[in-house]
């Protein structure tokens, strides 16, 4: 299976009383798919999954599975343990699980490889390895990424190393054997230019159509469009990620009238007033509307 195009890791909207806003979540999913996203991600890190109750996580998954079934769109689900993966067995809409490189413990590359081989051996769905060393404390070399690509059941990586490093260049310089989905929103244009298959981009809640067009432009060789979109979308992403994700994104979605409240849950706090101002997304022609 090759995963290409734009996938939006959806936020979890709350209502003014702090409860899960299921109708707003459903509407967001329809909006981004209508605007050109290939699929959506449920319960990724942008969704604040650790702050949700088991009942809320189940409700999120049910809502997004229904939307993806109705629109014949692929659903990716954040799942990092064997138990969480087993719960996806009866969800035909789920095409893959987004599994984080083990955070904090820094098991080394051999440990990471053994971990994913063990998960993949029993998972009912293929795995996408989420490589984000800024959050996990574990950096993977190009060699380790290629070895992960050879693990049966691993079909993609969400590649978010924190910029364009030598290992990224080396990894993308030759066929990878799996899909590479950029996860560093600010750097998605150069990742696509080097051969990434698409992106899992939180900031594509805003200007979804433009992000989808950027990916299409690089894949079709429309360099004029790709270059025209790349810089402005990088600026937009930097603004939307100026404070801990997804606080600014939620503030903007609320300003757009797309979710009932801008609230995140602890340990996150809401975006500062300056970051939440509408003008922060009025960058290079992308405006709140």
Steps between C-alpha positions, in 0.01 A plus 500: 500500500632843404368799692514825308353847531384708794381353829369735769552391863179639640479697822246398763249785533331571831184693570474795737439265792817306419329189359587331172330686214419207274303697241787746458745212459282344233469832320878557508562159348256567217651845443861387460407204281284723282792744469738238364641297789549136402412379849500588869680386813305424816659519845836626382702724731313806366180346638623516863430127545658472844256764627195308375306238690471149352137581417602819319769322302246239393255772399765682294586179319134419434428846358801504270448141386147593396619804304773303324254222417255750353770671293702189415806661657784326686515534877828485694484458878759586761579178690823427685436175688388148416180559694418817305579325173273205581209740538532589130433145379129556437539841334510440122544874435840494673779454245794545741603589853733791576740366765749724677867411543511415874536834679718594796674164549726541194542125434758546224451410135511126562234537767281708270529239225416216740204698637342556160566144384319379812205738453466423130502124557163512677341821374175457303593802285825621341719744691624851429810575706480849650857627518508828694824522701417840648226327697639147541865576577601231250655596167500240222770479235431446131620143546251439781218649292584265213504204736161605637371515143590133466298391804194303382187698581668842498368693199597861568677746721379835623831676461539792739868527593487872569636634173700382201793310644761286325315180594184633335686576180668158503174317574305674224783478245402147397180291493382441853269202457233673710301821481666804651248749638645830613409596854699822538240742368743790456730281287241312296592670171868394499404151620264468203769636270730220618241231438261477796169339402281743694452641846323459833462869576320650798514850356300380198186550710546851356550551123438129439448555129835677466689225684337236279590706192862527618530121519335454162724762343821327609369161390397624156808712437315830513798683645358848457198418718709303749746786548224760522325306777797369696623819666160639603390165640824471698429843651145396578618181669756689709226734622261219583772317692632807684367356828453136607288312249199508460432814703539754219327276246201470734494876554492557125233236439290663769553841340380350174185372670592138429520379862296621799795583729876555465579292807769239549536284810779498754794468495450721193360849545309714257685715248604844616287791376776613264533158340124463472444821306351449157786683333743221586359294212472794261835407350581516130134494400373234742228658711242396756170447323 
